[in-house]
Coordinates of C-alpha atoms and ligand atoms in Angstrom, one line a residue:
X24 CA -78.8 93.1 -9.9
X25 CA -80.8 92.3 -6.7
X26 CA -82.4 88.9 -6.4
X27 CA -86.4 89.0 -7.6
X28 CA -88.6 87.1 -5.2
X29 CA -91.1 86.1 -6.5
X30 CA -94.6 84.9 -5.0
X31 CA -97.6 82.6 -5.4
X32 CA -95.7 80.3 -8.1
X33 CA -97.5 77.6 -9.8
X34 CA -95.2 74.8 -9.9
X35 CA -97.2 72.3 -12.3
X36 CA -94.7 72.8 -15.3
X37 CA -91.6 72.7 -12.7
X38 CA -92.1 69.1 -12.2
X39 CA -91.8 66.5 -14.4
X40 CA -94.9 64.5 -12.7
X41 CA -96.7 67.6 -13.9
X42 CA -98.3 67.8 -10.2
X43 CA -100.2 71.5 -9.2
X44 CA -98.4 72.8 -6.1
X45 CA -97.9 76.5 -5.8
X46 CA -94.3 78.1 -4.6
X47 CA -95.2 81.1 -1.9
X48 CA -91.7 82.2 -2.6
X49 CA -89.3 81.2 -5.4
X50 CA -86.2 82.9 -6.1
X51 CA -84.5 82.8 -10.2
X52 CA -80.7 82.3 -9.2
X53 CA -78.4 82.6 -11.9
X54 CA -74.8 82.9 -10.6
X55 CA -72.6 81.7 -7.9
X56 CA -72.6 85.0 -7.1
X57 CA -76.6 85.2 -6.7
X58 CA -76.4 82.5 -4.4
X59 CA -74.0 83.9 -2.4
X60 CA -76.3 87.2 -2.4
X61 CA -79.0 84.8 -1.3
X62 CA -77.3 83.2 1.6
X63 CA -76.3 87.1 2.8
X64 CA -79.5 88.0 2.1
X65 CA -81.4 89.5 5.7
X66 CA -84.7 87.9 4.9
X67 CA -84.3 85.0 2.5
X68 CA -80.7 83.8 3.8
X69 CA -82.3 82.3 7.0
X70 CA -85.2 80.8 5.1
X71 CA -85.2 77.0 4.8
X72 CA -84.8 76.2 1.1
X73 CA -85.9 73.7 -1.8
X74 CA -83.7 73.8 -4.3
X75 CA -85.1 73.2 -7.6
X76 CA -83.3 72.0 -11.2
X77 CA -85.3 70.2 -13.8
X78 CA -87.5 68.5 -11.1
X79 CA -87.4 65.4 -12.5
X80 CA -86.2 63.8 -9.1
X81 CA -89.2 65.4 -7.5
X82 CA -93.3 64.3 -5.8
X83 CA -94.9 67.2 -4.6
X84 CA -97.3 65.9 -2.5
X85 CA -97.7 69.6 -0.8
X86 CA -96.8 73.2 -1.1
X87 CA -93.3 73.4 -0.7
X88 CA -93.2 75.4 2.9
X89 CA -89.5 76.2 2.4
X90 CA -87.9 79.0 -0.5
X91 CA -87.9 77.2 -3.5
X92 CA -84.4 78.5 -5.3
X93 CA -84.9 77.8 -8.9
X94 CA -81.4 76.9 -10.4
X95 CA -80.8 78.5 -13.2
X96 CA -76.9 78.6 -13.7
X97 CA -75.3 78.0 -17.1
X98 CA -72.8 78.0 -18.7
X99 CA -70.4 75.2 -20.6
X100 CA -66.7 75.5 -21.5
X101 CA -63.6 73.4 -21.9
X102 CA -62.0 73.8 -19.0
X103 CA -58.9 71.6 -20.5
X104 CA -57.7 69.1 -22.9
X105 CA -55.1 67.3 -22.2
X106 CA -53.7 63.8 -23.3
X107 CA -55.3 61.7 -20.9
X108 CA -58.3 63.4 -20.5
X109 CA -60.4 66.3 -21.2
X110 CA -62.3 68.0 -18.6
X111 CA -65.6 69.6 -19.2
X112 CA -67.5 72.2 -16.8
X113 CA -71.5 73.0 -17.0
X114 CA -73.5 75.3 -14.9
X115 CA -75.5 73.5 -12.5
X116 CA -78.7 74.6 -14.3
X117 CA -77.3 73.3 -17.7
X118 CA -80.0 70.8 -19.3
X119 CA -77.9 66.9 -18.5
X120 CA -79.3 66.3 -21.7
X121 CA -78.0 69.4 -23.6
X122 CA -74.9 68.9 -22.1
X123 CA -74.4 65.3 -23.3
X124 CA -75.0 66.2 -26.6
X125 CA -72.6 69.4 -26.5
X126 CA -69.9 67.1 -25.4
X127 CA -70.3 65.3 -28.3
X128 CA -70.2 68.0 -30.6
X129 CA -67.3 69.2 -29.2
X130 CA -65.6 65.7 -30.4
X131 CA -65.7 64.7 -27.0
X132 CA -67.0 61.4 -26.2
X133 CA -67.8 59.7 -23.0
X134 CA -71.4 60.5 -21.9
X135 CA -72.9 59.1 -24.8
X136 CA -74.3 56.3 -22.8
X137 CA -76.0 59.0 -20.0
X138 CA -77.9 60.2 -23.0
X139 CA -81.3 61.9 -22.4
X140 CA -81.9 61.2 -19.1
X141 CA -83.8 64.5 -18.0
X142 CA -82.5 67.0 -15.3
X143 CA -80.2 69.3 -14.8
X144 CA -76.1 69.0 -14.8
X145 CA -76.4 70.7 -11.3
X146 CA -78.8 67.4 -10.1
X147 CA -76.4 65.0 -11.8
X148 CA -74.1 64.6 -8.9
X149 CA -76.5 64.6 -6.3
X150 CA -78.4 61.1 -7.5
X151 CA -75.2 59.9 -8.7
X152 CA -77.6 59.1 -12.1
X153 CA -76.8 56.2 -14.2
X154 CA -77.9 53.9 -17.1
X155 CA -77.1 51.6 -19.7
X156 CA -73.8 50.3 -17.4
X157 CA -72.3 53.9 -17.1
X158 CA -72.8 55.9 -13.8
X159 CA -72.1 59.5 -13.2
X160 CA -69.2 59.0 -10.5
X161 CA -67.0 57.1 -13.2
X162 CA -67.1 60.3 -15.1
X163 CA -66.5 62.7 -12.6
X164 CA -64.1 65.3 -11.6
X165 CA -65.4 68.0 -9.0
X166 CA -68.2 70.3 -8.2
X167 CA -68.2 73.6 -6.6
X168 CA -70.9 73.8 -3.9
X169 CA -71.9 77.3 -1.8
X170 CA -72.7 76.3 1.9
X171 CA -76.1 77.5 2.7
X172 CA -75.1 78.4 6.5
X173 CA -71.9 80.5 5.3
X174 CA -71.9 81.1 2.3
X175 CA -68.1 79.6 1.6
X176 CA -67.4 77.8 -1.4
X177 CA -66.3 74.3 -1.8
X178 CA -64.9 72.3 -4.4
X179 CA -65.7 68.4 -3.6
X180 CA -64.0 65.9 -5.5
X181 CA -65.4 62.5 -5.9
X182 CA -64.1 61.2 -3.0
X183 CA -65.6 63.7 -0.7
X184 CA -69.1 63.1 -2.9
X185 CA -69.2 59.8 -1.6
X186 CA -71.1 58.4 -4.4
X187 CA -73.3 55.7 -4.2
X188 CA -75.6 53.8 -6.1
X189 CA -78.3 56.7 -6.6
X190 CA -76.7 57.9 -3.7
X191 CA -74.0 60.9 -3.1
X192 CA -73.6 63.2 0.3
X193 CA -75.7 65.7 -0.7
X194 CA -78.8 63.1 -0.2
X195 CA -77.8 62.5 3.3
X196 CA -75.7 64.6 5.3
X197 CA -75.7 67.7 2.7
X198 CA -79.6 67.8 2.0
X199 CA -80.5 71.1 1.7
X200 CA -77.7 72.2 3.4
X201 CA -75.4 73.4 0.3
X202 CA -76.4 74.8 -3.5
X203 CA -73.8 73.0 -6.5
X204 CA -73.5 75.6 -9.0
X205 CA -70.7 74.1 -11.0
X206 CA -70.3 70.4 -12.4
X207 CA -66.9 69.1 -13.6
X208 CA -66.6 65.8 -15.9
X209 CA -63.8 64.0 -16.6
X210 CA -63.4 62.3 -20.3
X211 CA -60.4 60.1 -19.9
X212 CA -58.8 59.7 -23.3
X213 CA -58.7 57.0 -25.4
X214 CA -61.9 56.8 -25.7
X215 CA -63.5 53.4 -24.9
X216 CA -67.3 52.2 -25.2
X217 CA -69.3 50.8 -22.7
X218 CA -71.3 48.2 -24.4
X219 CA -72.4 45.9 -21.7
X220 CA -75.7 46.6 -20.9
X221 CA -77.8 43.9 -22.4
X222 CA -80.2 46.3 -23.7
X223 CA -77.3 47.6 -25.7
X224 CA -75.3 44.7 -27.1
X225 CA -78.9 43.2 -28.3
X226 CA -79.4 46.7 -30.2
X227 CA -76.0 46.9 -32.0
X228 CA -76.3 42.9 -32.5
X229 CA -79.6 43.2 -34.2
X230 CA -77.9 46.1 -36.4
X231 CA -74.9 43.9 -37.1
X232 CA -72.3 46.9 -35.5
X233 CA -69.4 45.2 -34.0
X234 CA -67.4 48.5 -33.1
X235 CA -69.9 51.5 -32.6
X236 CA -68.5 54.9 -32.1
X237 CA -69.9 57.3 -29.6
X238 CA -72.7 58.9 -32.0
X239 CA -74.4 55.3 -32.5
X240 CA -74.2 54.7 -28.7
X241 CA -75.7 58.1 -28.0
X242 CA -78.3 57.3 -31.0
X243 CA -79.2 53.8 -29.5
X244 CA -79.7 54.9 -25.7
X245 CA -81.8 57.5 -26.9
X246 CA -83.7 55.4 -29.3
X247 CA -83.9 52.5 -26.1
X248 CA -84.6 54.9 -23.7
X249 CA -87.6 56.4 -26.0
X250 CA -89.1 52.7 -26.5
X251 CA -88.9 52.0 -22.9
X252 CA -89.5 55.4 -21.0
X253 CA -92.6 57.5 -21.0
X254 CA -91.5 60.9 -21.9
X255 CA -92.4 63.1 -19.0
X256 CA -93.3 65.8 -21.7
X257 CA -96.2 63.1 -22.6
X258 CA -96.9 61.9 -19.6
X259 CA -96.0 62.5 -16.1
X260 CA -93.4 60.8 -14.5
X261 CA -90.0 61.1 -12.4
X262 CA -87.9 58.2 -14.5
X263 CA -87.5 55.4 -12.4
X264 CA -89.7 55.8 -8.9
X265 CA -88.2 52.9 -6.8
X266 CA -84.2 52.5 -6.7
X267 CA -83.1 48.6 -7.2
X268 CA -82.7 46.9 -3.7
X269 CA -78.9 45.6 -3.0
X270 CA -79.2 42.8 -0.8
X271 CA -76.7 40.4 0.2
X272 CA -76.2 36.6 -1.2
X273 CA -78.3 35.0 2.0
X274 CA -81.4 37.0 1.2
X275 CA -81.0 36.6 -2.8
X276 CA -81.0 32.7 -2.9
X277 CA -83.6 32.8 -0.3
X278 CA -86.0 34.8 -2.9
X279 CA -84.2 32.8 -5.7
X280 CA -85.8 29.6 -4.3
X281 CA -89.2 30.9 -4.2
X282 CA -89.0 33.0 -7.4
X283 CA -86.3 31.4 -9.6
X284 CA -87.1 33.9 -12.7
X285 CA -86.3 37.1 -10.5
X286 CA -83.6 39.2 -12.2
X287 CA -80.3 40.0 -10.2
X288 CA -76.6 41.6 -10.9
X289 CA -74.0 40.2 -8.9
X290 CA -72.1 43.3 -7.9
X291 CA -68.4 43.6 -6.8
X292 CA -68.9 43.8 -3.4
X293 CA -70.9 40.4 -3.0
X294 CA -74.0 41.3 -3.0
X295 CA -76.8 41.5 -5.7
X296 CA -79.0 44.0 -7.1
X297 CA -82.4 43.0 -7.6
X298 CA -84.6 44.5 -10.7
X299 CA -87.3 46.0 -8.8
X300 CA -89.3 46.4 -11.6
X301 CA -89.2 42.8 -12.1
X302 CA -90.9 42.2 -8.6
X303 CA -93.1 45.0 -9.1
X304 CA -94.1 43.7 -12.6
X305 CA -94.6 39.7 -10.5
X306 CA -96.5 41.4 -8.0
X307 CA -99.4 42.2 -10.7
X308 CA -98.9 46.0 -10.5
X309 CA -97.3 46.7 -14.0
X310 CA -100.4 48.9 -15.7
X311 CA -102.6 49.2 -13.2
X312 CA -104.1 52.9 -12.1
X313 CA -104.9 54.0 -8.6
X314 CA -106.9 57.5 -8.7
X315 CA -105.3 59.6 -11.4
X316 CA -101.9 57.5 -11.3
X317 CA -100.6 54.2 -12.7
X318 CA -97.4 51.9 -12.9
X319 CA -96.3 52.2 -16.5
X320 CA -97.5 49.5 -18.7
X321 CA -93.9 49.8 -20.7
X322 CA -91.8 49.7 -17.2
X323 CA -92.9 48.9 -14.0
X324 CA -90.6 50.9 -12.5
X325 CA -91.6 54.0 -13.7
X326 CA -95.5 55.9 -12.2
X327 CA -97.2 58.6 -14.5
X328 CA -99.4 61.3 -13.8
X329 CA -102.9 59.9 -15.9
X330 CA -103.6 63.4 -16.4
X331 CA -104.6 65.7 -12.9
X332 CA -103.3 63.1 -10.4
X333 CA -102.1 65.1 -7.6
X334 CA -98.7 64.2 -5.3
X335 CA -101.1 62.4 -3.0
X336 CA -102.6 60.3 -5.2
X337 CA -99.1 59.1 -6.9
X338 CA -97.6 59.0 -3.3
X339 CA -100.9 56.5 -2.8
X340 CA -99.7 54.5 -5.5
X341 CA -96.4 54.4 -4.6
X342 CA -97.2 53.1 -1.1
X343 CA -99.8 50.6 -2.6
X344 CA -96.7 49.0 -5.0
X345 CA -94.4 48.9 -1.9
X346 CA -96.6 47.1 0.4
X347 CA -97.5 44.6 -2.5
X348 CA -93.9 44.0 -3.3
X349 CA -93.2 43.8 0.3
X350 CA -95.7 41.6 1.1
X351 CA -94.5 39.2 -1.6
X352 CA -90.8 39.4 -1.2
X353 CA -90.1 40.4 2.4
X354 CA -88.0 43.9 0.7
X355 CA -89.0 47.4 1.1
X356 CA -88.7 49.0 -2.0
X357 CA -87.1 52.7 -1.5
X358 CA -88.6 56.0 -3.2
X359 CA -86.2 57.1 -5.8
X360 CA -87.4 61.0 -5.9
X361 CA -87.5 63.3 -3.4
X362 CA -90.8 63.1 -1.2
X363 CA -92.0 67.1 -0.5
Ligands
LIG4 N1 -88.3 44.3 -16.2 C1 -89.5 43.7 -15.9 N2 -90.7 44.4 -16.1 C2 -90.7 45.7 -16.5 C3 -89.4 46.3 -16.8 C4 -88.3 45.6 -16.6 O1 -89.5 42.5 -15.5 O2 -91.7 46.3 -16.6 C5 -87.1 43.6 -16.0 C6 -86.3 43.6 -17.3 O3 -86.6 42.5 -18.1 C7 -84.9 43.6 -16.9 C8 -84.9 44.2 -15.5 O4 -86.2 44.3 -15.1 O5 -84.4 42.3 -16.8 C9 -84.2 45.5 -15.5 O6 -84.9 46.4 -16.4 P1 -84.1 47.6 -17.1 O7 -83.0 47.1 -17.9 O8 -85.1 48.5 -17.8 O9 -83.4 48.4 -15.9 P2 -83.9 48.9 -14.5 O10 -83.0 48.3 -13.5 O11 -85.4 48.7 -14.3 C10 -82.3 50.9 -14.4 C11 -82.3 52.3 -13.9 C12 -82.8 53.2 -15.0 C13 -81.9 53.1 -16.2 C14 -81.9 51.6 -16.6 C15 -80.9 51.4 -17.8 C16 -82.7 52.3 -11.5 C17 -83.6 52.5 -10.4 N3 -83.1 52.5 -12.7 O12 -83.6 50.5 -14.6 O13 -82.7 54.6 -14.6 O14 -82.3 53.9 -17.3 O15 -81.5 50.8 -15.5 O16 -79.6 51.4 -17.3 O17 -81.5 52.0 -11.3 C18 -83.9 56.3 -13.5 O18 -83.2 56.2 -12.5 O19 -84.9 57.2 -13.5 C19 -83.8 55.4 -14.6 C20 -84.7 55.4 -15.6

C-alpha cells in the first residue's frame, strides 16, 4: 500500500501537554517496510522529519516545519526464552505501558518497576527512561533503526546506544537522523526485585511485604506514580520537564553549605545527582501558574497545561523556573522534552 500523506493535522491530542499546533504534513507509518518506502520516497524522502510516538517527551511551541512521521509500528512476540534470559521484542509504536504489562502476563518479569510511564516502546530507548531505581539500558538488548539518509538498517546494541542518564545517541548525534522501528529487552533470569527506591521500600514497609513479587511491584509503582504524577489524560503534562543536574563533589558541598536540606544521590562515578525538584520546590515555584501553565502542586518537577496554555506559554514557564533556580543555586536546569 502507498504511504497516505496527510495534511493540515491538528496535533492537540498528539501531545501529552495537550498543546494546539497543526501538522502541514504527517505521514501514518506502520512497518519497517513503510519507512523504508518513506526514505525512497521522491518527495517526502528528502523532507526534514519529526518523528512522533506517544509525544509525551514533546513542547510544541510552533508548527512543526518538518514531516511529522507518526510511528505507528506494532507488534510484540517472544523472540526467545532461554535459561538465562528471555528476550522480548515490541514495535516501536507499541504503548511502553502496554508492553510492561504484556510482559507480565506472559510470566515474564523485569519491567514491573518501569510501570506506566507513558510513551511508546519505540521512544523508550531514545530517553533512556527510568524510575523507581530501574533504567531502560539495564534492560536492554538491541534496536533496529532505518537511517533516514539511506535507508539501511541497523541493529544497535547497547553499547553502540550509548546510554546515558535520560540520554542515548539518538538525542545527540542521531536526532532525527534515524527512525527505531523495533525494541529488544532483555529479562535476565532469576528474577530479582529492585526494591531500593525509597518511595518503594516505604510502600511495601507500610504494607508489611518483606518479599514482593513482580505483580505487587508493578501494582505499587503504578499506585506511587498515580499519587505523585498528574495524568497527562487529566491534565497536560510531559512527566518530568527538567532532568536532575549531575554535578561533581566540589559544587555539591558548596550548595550543601548553603542549603543543607537539598536532596542528592551519590552516583558511582563520584559525582551527585541533585533532585531538581527539590530546588525548584526551595525556589518558591512548586504551584504557582504563569499564563495558562503551572509547576505541579504534587511535583515540582512536572508543568501542566491549566487548560489552553499554548507551547509558548509553558516554554515561558519553563524559562521563568530555570532562571529562579539558577539564580538561587548557580545550576542551569536542562529541558527534559524535546523543544519544537
Ligand atoms: N521533591 C521535592 N518537591 C517536590 C517533589 C519532590 O522536594 O515537589 C523531592 C522529594 O522529596 C525527593 C526528591 O525531590 O526527595 C526526588 O523526588 P522523586 O523521588 O519524586 O524523584 P525525581 O528525581 O523528582 C525522578 C524521575 C522521574 C521518576 C522518579 C522516580 C527525572 C528527571 N525524573 O524524579 O521520571 O518517575 O524519579 O524514579 O529523573 C520522568 O522522567 O518524566 C519522570 C517522571
Amino acid at each position: 500500500m502507498d504511504l497516505q500523506l496527510e495534511t493540515h493535522v491538528p496535533l492537540a491530542a498528539m501531545n501529552t501537554f495537550g498543546v494546539a499546533a497543526h501538522a502541514a504534513r504527517l505521514v501514518r507509518v506502520h512497518s519497517q517496510r513503510e519507512v523504508r518506502q518513506l526514505v525512497d520516497h521522491p518527495e517526502l524522502g528528502v523532507l526534514p522529519k519529526l518523528v512522533l510516538g506517544g509525544g509525551s517527551n514533546l513542547l510544541l511551541t510552533r508548527d512543526p516545519q518538518a514531516l511529522v512521521v507518526k510511528i505507528e509500528i506494532g507488534g510484540l512476540r517472544v523472540v526467545r526464552d532461554g535459561a538465562d534470559a528471555t528476550i522480548l521484542e515490541a514495535g516501536a509504536g507499541v504503548g511502553w505501558h502496554d508492553l510492561v504489562r504484556w510482559s507480565l502476563e506472559q510470566g515474564f518479569g523485569g519491567l514491573e518497576n518501569l510501570a506506566l510511564i507513558p510513551g511508546t516502546a519505540g521512544a523508550a530507548p531514545v530517553q533512556n527512561i527510568g524510575a523507581y531505581g530501574l533504567e531502560l539500558a539495564e534492560r536492554f538488548e538491541s534496536l533496529d533503526a532505518v537511517d533516514l539518509t539511506t535507508g539501511r538498517v541497523v541493529t544497535l546494541d547497547a553499547a553502540a546506544c550509548r546510554f546515558g542518564y535520560r540520554d542515548s545517541l539518538f538525542k545527540r548525534e542521531l536526532a532525527g537522523k534515524s527512525i527505531i522501528t523495533q525494541l529488544r529487552l532483555r529479562l535476565p533470569k532469576p528474577w530479582r526485585p529492585v526494591l531500593g527506591y525509597a518511595d518503594l521500600e516505604r510502600h511495601f514497609g507500610k504494607l508489611g511485604i518483606a518479599a514482593p513479587d513482580a505483580w505487587q511491584i508493578f501494582e505499587a509503582v503504578c499506585t506511587i506514580r498515580r499519587a505523585k504524577l498528574p495524568d497527562p489524560a487529566v491534565l497536560g503534562n510531559a512527566g518530568s520537564f527538567f532532568k536532575n543536574p549531575v554535578v561533581n563533589r566540589t559544587i555539591r558541598n558548596e550548595i550543601l553549605q548553603d542549603f543543607p536540606e537539598i536532596v542528592s544521590y551519590p552516583l558511582e562515578d563520584g559525582t551527585y545527582k541533585l533532585a531538581a525538584a527539590w530546588m525548584i520546590d526551595a525556589s518558591g515555584w512548586k504551584g504557582k501558574s504563569l499564563g495558562r501553565a503551572a509547576v505541579d502542586a504534587r511535583h515540582a518537577l512536572v508543568l501542566v497545561n491549566k487548560g489552553g496554555a499554548s507551547g509558548e506559554e509553558i516554554h515561558a514557564l519553563a524559562s521563568a523556573v530555570q532562571q529562579a533556580v539558577a539564580q538561587k543555586f548557580g545550576i542551569t536546569l536542562e529541558y527534559e522534552p524535546v523543544l519544537v
